[in-house]
Amino acid sequence: MQTVSSSNRKEAPIWVMDSGVGGISVLREAARLMPDEQFVFFGDSVHAPYGTKTTEEVRELTLEAVADAEKRYHPKAFVIACNTATTAAVKVMRGLYPGRAIVGIEPALKPAADAGRRHILVLATPLTIKEEKFRALLQRFSDGREVIPLGCPGLMEYAESGQLDGPETDAFVADMIGEYVGKVDAVVLGCTHYPFLRGPIARALKLSDDAVYDGGYGTAKHIRFLLGETGLLRDDDAYERAALNDAAGSAFYGASEAEVPGERMARSACSTVSGETLITDAWLDNHVIFENSLPGAAGADRIALCRRLMK
C-alpha cells in the first residue's frame, strides 16, 4: 500500500493505534465493514503494556504517536483501539484536533446489560480499572445487576506474544478468573487484546460464546457512522446501505448521545463479501500499512502476528 496524499480528505487513511497487537481486534472489524478504506495500524509494543503505567505516561505515549501520525499521514480519522489509552488521552486529543473524527473504545458493558445479563464480570487492565471514566461506566450499568471489575495484570502479554491457546494459556486464565465459574452469566473483555483469548476465557468461566462481549464491532460501526456523516467514506453507497439497517449514533466513548436500539455490538459476523473471504494477504498488501515501535526482527515478528490475527 502506498502512502495516501492528504489533498483529498476522502482518500486519506484511517489511523488505528494500540499498545501492541490488541487493536487488531478493532481494525479487523473496521476492515470488514469498510473494505474500500485504507488503514494504518501502529502497535506500540516497545512500551507495552500500557495498563500497568500511570495515566500521565500513557497519555504522553499516545499523544506522541498521534502527533507522528498527523505529520506523516494526516489521517481522516484517529482510532485509539486501546481502552487504557482512550481513557488517558482521547479527551485531550479532541482539544488538539478539533473537527477531526476521533474514536476511542470502552468496555462493552452496555450490550451485555441490554441483553439482560445480571451478573457481569468485566476484565480490564489495572489502569483502566482505576480510572474515573471506567468507574462512571460501572455506575451507569450497575443498577439492578452485579458488575464485577477485575484487573488482569499479565493477561494481555499472552495475546501480545501470540500465545492465544494451549495448556499454558488455559492454566493462566483459569487461575486468574476461575473463581467466578457459576457466579457470572457474562464476561466483558475490557482490553482489545482479550478478544484473541476469547476461547480460554469462555472455557475458564464455562460460558457460551454469546456470553462474551467486546467492543470491536461497535467501535468499527461508529467509525463508519462518523465518516459517513461527514462524507469521508470512500464508498458512499456502503454508508447509505448501512443507514437503512442501523440507527444513527453509538453509545461508545466520545460518541453522540444517540443509541443504537437493539444493537448487541459484540462479535461481527460480517466476515465475507460476495461469498468470498474478505481479508486476504492481497487485501492487506493493498489496504493496510502495519507499523510497530519494536525495531528490527522483533517488530517484523509483531507485524507478522498482526497480519495473522486479521484473518
XYZ file of C-alpha atoms in Angstrom:
311
model
C 0.000 0.000 0.000
C 1.255 3.469 -0.891
C 1.002 6.416 1.498
C -2.135 8.372 0.602
C -1.950 12.083 -0.133
C -3.908 14.297 2.247
C -5.016 16.610 -0.588
C -8.194 14.565 -0.950
C -9.594 14.005 2.531
C -11.785 11.152 1.342
C -8.701 9.262 0.154
C -6.764 9.768 3.403
C -6.252 6.706 5.596
C -7.874 5.739 8.881
C -5.152 5.541 11.533
C -5.545 2.935 14.279
C -3.252 2.543 17.278
C -2.866 0.234 20.239
C -0.274 -0.506 22.892
C 0.574 -3.613 20.865
C -1.330 -6.076 18.700
C -4.643 -5.868 20.579
C -6.100 -3.123 18.391
C -6.176 -5.607 15.531
C -9.452 -6.817 17.076
C -10.891 -3.382 16.185
C -9.092 -2.989 12.861
C -10.363 -6.394 11.742
C -13.972 -5.332 12.272
C -13.373 -1.946 10.636
C -11.856 -3.661 7.597
C -14.862 -5.941 7.253
C -17.304 -3.050 7.490
C -15.285 -0.690 5.264
C -13.302 -2.860 2.826
C -12.658 0.028 0.422
C -10.794 2.100 3.007
C -7.055 2.475 3.539
C -5.717 1.897 7.058
C -2.528 2.435 9.015
C -2.081 0.330 12.144
C 0.513 1.324 14.741
C 1.349 -1.023 17.603
C 3.458 0.469 20.382
C 4.809 -2.880 21.522
C 8.066 -1.415 22.794
C 6.091 0.319 25.559
C 3.543 -2.428 26.192
C 1.727 -2.998 28.417
C 0.056 0.379 28.852
C -2.249 -0.982 31.546
C 0.416 -1.036 34.248
C 1.712 2.501 33.578
C 0.474 5.782 35.034
C -2.205 7.813 33.291
C 0.341 10.533 32.519
C 2.751 8.059 30.917
C 0.023 6.562 28.740
C -1.238 9.991 27.712
C 2.258 11.105 26.687
C 2.922 7.931 24.669
C -0.449 8.185 22.921
C -0.133 11.860 22.041
C 3.398 11.327 20.698
C 2.153 8.553 18.411
C -0.807 10.676 17.273
C 1.429 13.665 16.502
C 3.713 11.469 14.412
C 0.742 10.036 12.520
C -0.638 13.521 11.881
C 2.686 14.632 10.444
C 3.192 11.619 8.180
C -0.359 10.651 7.134
C -2.792 13.431 8.142
C -5.458 10.716 8.585
C -9.163 11.416 8.231
C -9.825 9.518 11.462
C -7.830 8.669 14.582
C -8.900 5.418 16.251
C -7.484 4.728 19.702
C -8.108 0.984 19.837
C -6.947 0.639 23.421
C -9.211 1.081 26.432
C -6.375 2.385 28.608
C -5.160 4.937 26.040
C -8.741 6.033 25.325
C -9.281 6.907 28.967
C -5.930 8.663 29.241
C -5.769 10.636 26.015
C -8.914 10.904 23.866
C -10.376 13.906 25.690
C -7.096 15.800 25.220
C -6.958 14.746 21.568
C -10.360 16.292 20.900
C -8.964 19.640 22.033
C -5.811 19.294 19.961
C -7.518 18.154 16.750
C -10.932 19.872 16.632
C -13.221 18.763 13.854
C -11.311 15.534 13.256
C -13.005 12.136 13.613
C -11.552 10.720 16.844
C -12.857 7.406 18.111
C -11.968 5.653 21.342
C -13.203 2.451 22.888
C -14.639 1.399 26.217
C -15.632 -1.964 27.712
C -18.818 -3.290 26.080
C -20.868 -3.246 29.255
C -23.897 -1.689 27.572
C -24.575 -4.552 25.134
C -24.186 -7.072 27.953
C -26.684 -5.123 30.045
C -29.049 -4.683 27.075
C -29.020 -8.462 26.596
C -30.374 -8.887 30.114
C -27.201 -10.171 31.742
C -27.458 -9.820 35.518
C -24.041 -10.927 36.792
C -21.252 -9.495 34.650
C -17.515 -9.901 35.052
C -15.504 -7.074 33.415
C -11.884 -7.932 32.620
C -9.602 -4.931 32.091
C -6.086 -3.675 32.676
C -5.176 -2.436 36.172
C -5.002 1.201 34.975
C -8.386 1.048 33.222
C -9.949 -0.326 36.411
C -8.627 2.628 38.423
C -9.805 5.388 36.081
C -12.779 7.622 36.856
C -14.196 7.069 33.350
C -14.383 3.327 33.985
C -15.977 3.840 37.396
C -18.606 6.089 35.841
C -19.336 3.397 33.265
C -19.824 0.813 36.003
C -22.169 3.126 37.854
C -24.291 3.629 34.739
C -24.978 -0.078 34.382
C -24.821 -1.423 37.944
C -28.431 -0.617 38.827
C -30.234 -3.915 39.380
C -27.279 -6.046 38.334
C -23.972 -7.197 39.737
C -20.949 -5.882 37.829
C -17.567 -7.181 38.953
C -14.453 -5.342 37.687
C -11.253 -7.373 37.657
C -7.797 -6.044 36.830
C -5.819 -8.641 34.888
C -2.073 -7.955 35.020
C -0.173 -10.258 32.694
C -3.129 -11.342 30.587
C -2.506 -9.096 27.573
C 1.038 -10.438 27.251
C -0.329 -13.795 26.126
C -2.045 -12.163 23.155
C 0.923 -9.877 22.536
C 3.240 -12.871 22.227
C 0.807 -14.905 20.104
C 0.086 -17.477 22.841
C -3.619 -17.497 22.081
C -4.387 -21.061 23.091
C -2.835 -24.121 24.670
C -2.326 -25.591 28.157
C -0.165 -22.744 29.496
C -2.628 -20.056 28.386
C -5.613 -22.007 29.673
C -3.918 -22.511 33.040
C -3.037 -18.816 33.406
C -6.551 -17.686 32.533
C -8.220 -20.303 34.739
C -6.032 -19.314 37.684
C -6.956 -15.644 37.204
C -10.732 -15.929 36.732
C -11.701 -19.492 37.636
C -13.177 -18.461 40.983
C -16.058 -16.806 39.105
C -17.350 -20.023 37.498
C -21.066 -20.246 38.169
C -21.137 -16.752 39.663
C -21.442 -14.732 36.425
C -23.609 -15.083 33.324
C -21.470 -12.869 31.072
C -17.961 -11.521 30.710
C -16.950 -8.217 29.117
C -13.495 -8.049 27.563
C -12.271 -4.588 28.530
C -8.942 -4.701 26.693
C -8.572 -5.048 22.929
C -6.030 -7.842 23.428
C -8.552 -10.024 25.246
C -10.781 -10.963 22.270
C -7.874 -13.040 20.974
C -8.082 -15.022 24.231
C -11.830 -15.463 23.900
C -11.639 -19.265 23.878
C -9.578 -19.670 27.065
C -11.704 -17.046 28.852
C -15.015 -18.666 27.880
C -13.705 -22.115 28.852
C -12.389 -20.904 32.203
C -15.795 -19.420 33.087
C -17.797 -22.239 31.430
C -19.709 -19.658 29.387
C -21.037 -19.940 25.832
C -19.505 -17.699 23.179
C -22.554 -15.430 23.050
C -21.999 -14.546 26.717
C -18.614 -12.990 25.891
C -18.715 -9.316 24.856
C -16.142 -6.977 23.357
C -16.330 -3.507 21.840
C -14.591 -4.068 18.499
C -17.631 -4.275 16.253
C -19.467 -1.378 17.862
C -16.389 0.803 17.626
C -15.961 -0.046 13.937
C -19.609 0.844 13.305
C -19.104 4.195 14.981
C -16.080 4.959 12.790
C -18.202 4.217 9.723
C -21.011 6.387 11.065
C -18.765 9.415 11.683
C -17.060 9.188 8.300
C -20.368 8.617 6.526
C -21.965 11.622 8.207
C -19.129 13.872 7.043
C -18.963 12.439 3.535
C -15.482 10.972 4.038
C -16.189 7.311 3.309
C -14.627 6.101 0.077
C -17.741 4.015 -0.620
C -20.710 6.332 -0.078
C -23.135 3.606 -1.134
C -21.909 1.391 1.722
C -22.893 4.069 4.211
C -26.294 4.508 2.613
C -26.892 0.753 2.759
C -25.845 0.638 6.404
C -28.119 3.578 7.241
C -31.119 1.570 6.089
C -30.443 -1.001 8.822
C -28.812 0.930 11.636
C -30.000 3.764 13.831
C -27.580 6.668 13.849
C -25.087 7.054 16.648
C -23.249 4.959 19.197
C -23.050 4.626 22.955
C -19.265 4.349 22.935
C -16.770 6.746 24.483
C -16.808 10.156 22.873
C -19.748 9.298 20.612
C -23.056 11.083 20.313
C -25.733 10.535 22.921
C -27.892 8.680 20.413
C -28.114 4.945 20.983
C -28.270 2.047 18.581
C -31.516 0.300 19.573
C -31.150 -3.449 19.958
C -27.532 -3.468 18.786
C -25.508 -6.061 20.707
C -22.206 -4.744 19.387
C -20.362 -7.950 20.198
C -18.622 -10.061 17.554
C -19.027 -9.247 13.891
C -20.495 -11.871 11.616
C -19.529 -9.753 8.622
C -16.517 -11.796 7.591
C -17.272 -12.365 3.923
C -18.055 -10.248 0.882
C -19.907 -11.808 -2.053
C -19.325 -15.235 -0.535
C -15.557 -14.855 -0.520
C -13.221 -14.314 2.397
C -12.619 -10.587 2.703
C -9.285 -10.304 4.469
C -6.625 -11.959 2.344
C -2.896 -11.314 2.043
C -3.561 -9.430 -1.188
C -6.184 -7.241 0.502
C -3.811 -6.494 3.385
C -0.996 -5.604 0.983
C -3.239 -3.086 -0.781
C -5.149 -1.636 2.156
C -3.080 -1.673 5.360
C 0.267 -0.282 6.446
C 1.431 -2.084 9.581
C 3.904 -0.330 11.859
C 5.369 -1.353 15.210
C 7.651 0.510 17.592
C 9.847 -2.550 18.170
C 12.957 -2.366 15.982
C 14.260 -4.905 13.506
C 13.257 -8.556 13.608
C 11.155 -8.136 16.765
C 8.989 -5.528 15.052
C 8.725 -7.671 11.938
C 7.540 -10.573 14.080
C 4.820 -8.395 15.652
C 3.681 -7.246 12.225
C 3.531 -10.871 11.032
C 1.381 -11.662 14.074
C -0.894 -8.707 13.258
C -1.410 -9.998 9.728
C -2.255 -13.436 11.091
C -4.714 -12.031 13.615
C -6.510 -10.057 10.890
C -7.760 -13.229 9.197
